[in-house]
Short mmCIF file of C-alpha atoms in Angstrom, two decimals:
data_model
loop_
_atom_site.label_atom_id
_atom_site.label_comp_id
_atom_site.label_asym_id
_atom_site.label_seq_id
_atom_site.Cartn_x
_atom_site.Cartn_y
_atom_site.Cartn_z
CA UNK A 1 0.04 0.01 -0.22
CA UNK A 2 1.19 3.73 -0.85
CA UNK A 3 1.96 5.87 2.24
CA UNK A 4 -1.03 8.07 2.69
CA UNK A 5 -3.25 5.80 0.47
CA UNK A 6 -6.54 4.67 2.26
CA UNK A 7 -6.72 0.84 2.60
CA UNK A 8 -8.89 -0.78 0.33
CA UNK A 9 -11.07 -2.37 3.05
CA UNK A 10 -10.54 -2.89 6.95
CA UNK A 11 -11.43 -5.84 8.61
CA UNK A 12 -10.42 -6.91 12.26
CA UNK A 13 -7.93 -4.67 12.00
CA UNK A 14 -6.13 -5.87 8.89
CA UNK A 15 -6.18 -3.78 5.88
CA UNK A 16 -6.17 -5.28 2.06
CA UNK A 17 -4.42 -3.84 -0.86
CA UNK A 18 -6.26 -2.41 -4.01
CA UNK A 19 -6.51 -4.89 -6.73
CA UNK A 20 -7.50 -4.33 -10.44
CA UNK A 21 -10.80 -5.69 -11.39
CA UNK A 22 -10.20 -8.46 -14.09
CA UNK A 23 -13.84 -9.75 -14.92
CA UNK A 24 -17.46 -9.14 -13.91
CA UNK A 25 -19.87 -10.93 -11.64
CA UNK A 26 -19.91 -14.76 -12.63
CA UNK A 27 -23.32 -15.85 -14.73
CA UNK A 28 -25.92 -17.42 -12.87
CA UNK A 29 -25.75 -15.31 -9.61
CA UNK A 30 -28.49 -13.30 -8.53
CA UNK A 31 -25.95 -10.17 -8.02
CA UNK A 32 -25.83 -9.72 -12.02
CA UNK A 33 -29.01 -9.13 -12.63
CA UNK A 34 -29.45 -6.80 -9.37
CA UNK A 35 -26.42 -5.06 -10.50
CA UNK A 36 -27.47 -4.67 -13.88
CA UNK A 37 -30.87 -3.18 -13.14
CA UNK A 38 -29.29 -0.77 -10.38
CA UNK A 39 -26.86 0.18 -13.50
CA UNK A 40 -29.39 1.13 -15.90
CA UNK A 41 -31.89 2.50 -13.38
CA UNK A 42 -31.69 6.15 -14.33
CA UNK A 43 -31.87 5.10 -18.07
CA UNK A 44 -35.02 7.07 -18.57
CA UNK A 45 -34.07 10.25 -16.87
CA UNK A 46 -34.67 13.34 -18.58
CA UNK A 47 -36.48 11.79 -21.28
CA UNK A 48 -39.73 13.07 -22.74
CA UNK A 49 -41.17 9.72 -23.70
CA UNK A 50 -41.99 6.68 -21.60
CA UNK A 51 -39.53 3.92 -21.49
CA UNK A 52 -40.55 0.46 -20.84
CA UNK A 53 -37.83 -1.84 -19.46
CA UNK A 54 -37.59 -5.76 -19.47
CA UNK A 55 -34.12 -7.31 -18.20
CA UNK A 56 -31.47 -6.02 -21.10
CA UNK A 57 -34.38 -4.94 -23.12
CA UNK A 58 -36.20 -1.73 -23.61
CA UNK A 59 -39.05 0.20 -25.58
CA UNK A 60 -39.38 3.74 -26.18
CA UNK A 61 -42.73 4.79 -27.19
CA UNK A 62 -43.61 8.18 -28.57
CA UNK A 63 -47.13 9.51 -30.26
CA UNK A 64 -45.82 11.29 -33.34
CA UNK A 65 -48.58 14.13 -34.75
CA UNK A 66 -46.06 16.97 -35.70
CA UNK A 67 -42.49 18.11 -36.34
CA UNK A 68 -42.41 19.10 -32.53
CA UNK A 69 -42.88 15.57 -31.71
CA UNK A 70 -40.42 14.08 -34.11
CA UNK A 71 -37.59 16.46 -32.82
CA UNK A 72 -38.67 15.14 -29.07
CA UNK A 73 -38.45 11.48 -29.91
CA UNK A 74 -35.11 12.15 -32.08
CA UNK A 75 -33.82 14.43 -28.72
CA UNK A 76 -34.61 11.05 -26.51
CA UNK A 77 -32.65 8.80 -28.97
CA UNK A 78 -29.81 10.99 -28.90
CA UNK A 79 -30.48 11.32 -25.23
CA UNK A 80 -29.78 7.55 -24.85
CA UNK A 81 -26.84 7.49 -27.31
CA UNK A 82 -25.17 9.75 -24.84
CA UNK A 83 -26.31 7.94 -21.66
CA UNK A 84 -24.81 4.61 -23.35
CA UNK A 85 -21.50 6.26 -24.05
CA UNK A 86 -21.41 8.19 -20.89
CA UNK A 87 -21.80 4.81 -18.90
CA UNK A 88 -19.90 2.68 -21.51
CA UNK A 89 -22.80 0.36 -22.51
CA UNK A 90 -22.85 0.48 -26.36
CA UNK A 91 -26.28 -0.26 -27.60
CA UNK A 92 -26.16 -2.60 -30.60
CA UNK A 93 -27.79 0.16 -32.82
CA UNK A 94 -28.18 -2.53 -35.84
CA UNK A 95 -30.86 -4.36 -33.34
CA UNK A 96 -32.69 -1.03 -32.53
CA UNK A 97 -35.74 -0.74 -34.77
CA UNK A 98 -38.45 1.95 -35.39
CA UNK A 99 -42.02 0.78 -35.98
CA UNK A 100 -44.28 3.19 -37.26
CA UNK A 101 -48.30 2.10 -35.79
CA UNK A 102 -50.99 3.18 -37.79
CA UNK A 103 -52.57 3.73 -41.05
CA UNK A 104 -51.90 7.45 -41.44
CA UNK A 105 -48.37 7.55 -39.54
CA UNK A 106 -46.30 9.54 -41.88
CA UNK A 107 -43.21 7.28 -40.90
CA UNK A 108 -40.40 9.48 -40.20
CA UNK A 109 -36.69 8.22 -40.26
CA UNK A 110 -34.87 8.37 -36.83
CA UNK A 111 -31.16 7.62 -35.85
CA UNK A 112 -28.92 7.19 -32.79
CA UNK A 113 -25.59 8.90 -33.25
CA UNK A 114 -24.88 8.93 -36.79
CA UNK A 115 -26.68 5.71 -37.60
CA UNK A 116 -29.97 5.14 -39.12
CA UNK A 117 -32.19 3.21 -37.41
CA UNK A 118 -34.22 0.44 -39.65
CA UNK A 119 -37.74 0.60 -39.93
CA UNK A 120 -39.92 -2.54 -39.38
CA UNK A 121 -43.48 -3.39 -40.24
CA UNK A 122 -43.43 -6.26 -37.34
CA UNK A 123 -41.45 -7.11 -34.54
CA UNK A 124 -41.37 -10.01 -31.77
CA UNK A 125 -41.02 -8.57 -28.17
CA UNK A 126 -41.49 -10.56 -24.76
CA UNK A 127 -42.84 -13.45 -27.08
CA UNK A 128 -45.66 -11.42 -28.71
CA UNK A 129 -45.45 -10.43 -32.65
CA UNK A 130 -46.44 -6.83 -32.97
CA UNK A 131 -47.48 -5.44 -36.56
CA UNK A 132 -47.71 -1.78 -37.41
CA UNK A 133 -51.54 -2.44 -37.87
CA UNK A 134 -51.90 -4.34 -34.59
CA UNK A 135 -53.67 -7.13 -36.08
CA UNK A 136 -53.08 -10.58 -34.40
CA UNK A 137 -53.03 -12.44 -37.97
CA UNK A 138 -49.01 -13.03 -37.77
CA UNK A 139 -49.17 -14.03 -34.08
CA UNK A 140 -51.48 -16.56 -34.98
CA UNK A 141 -49.82 -18.06 -37.75
CA UNK A 142 -46.50 -18.23 -35.79
CA UNK A 143 -48.55 -20.24 -33.14
CA UNK A 144 -50.11 -22.73 -35.49
CA UNK A 145 -47.21 -25.12 -35.83
CA UNK A 146 -46.37 -24.78 -32.35
CA UNK A 147 -49.92 -25.78 -31.22
CA UNK A 148 -49.89 -28.67 -34.07
CA UNK A 149 -46.75 -30.17 -32.15
CA UNK A 150 -48.06 -29.72 -28.50
CA UNK A 151 -51.45 -31.38 -29.72
CA UNK A 152 -49.39 -34.49 -31.26
#
């Protein structure tokens, strides 16, 4: 220990030295998910639109009716990117998608950083296939083979 430096910890009068962290929490421990949730707890702070989080996935929702709504949503996406950069938790932007819901949606293009986000007409999330027109037909089509196997 360097003179004048505080010990890493003190237990029963004994000091431990500082050591570099060489790995994270072992997979399978309860501590990992708890620390992760604590770490991302402030993800939505300062955002205009609501964020729904589930494990390591989240959804940003926005109702876009005019140019101001477009700018607010884009600002939220940039703020998420800044959070990601600041905390060194990079988003896999290629997995980030935009879904425009409704027939009258004007389908604006959004980006995170300098990368444009892909627009999709349907997306699976938490086991449910969601479509841009909110019709259950794709969900039903994907369930039929599973039900057929189950009934055999």
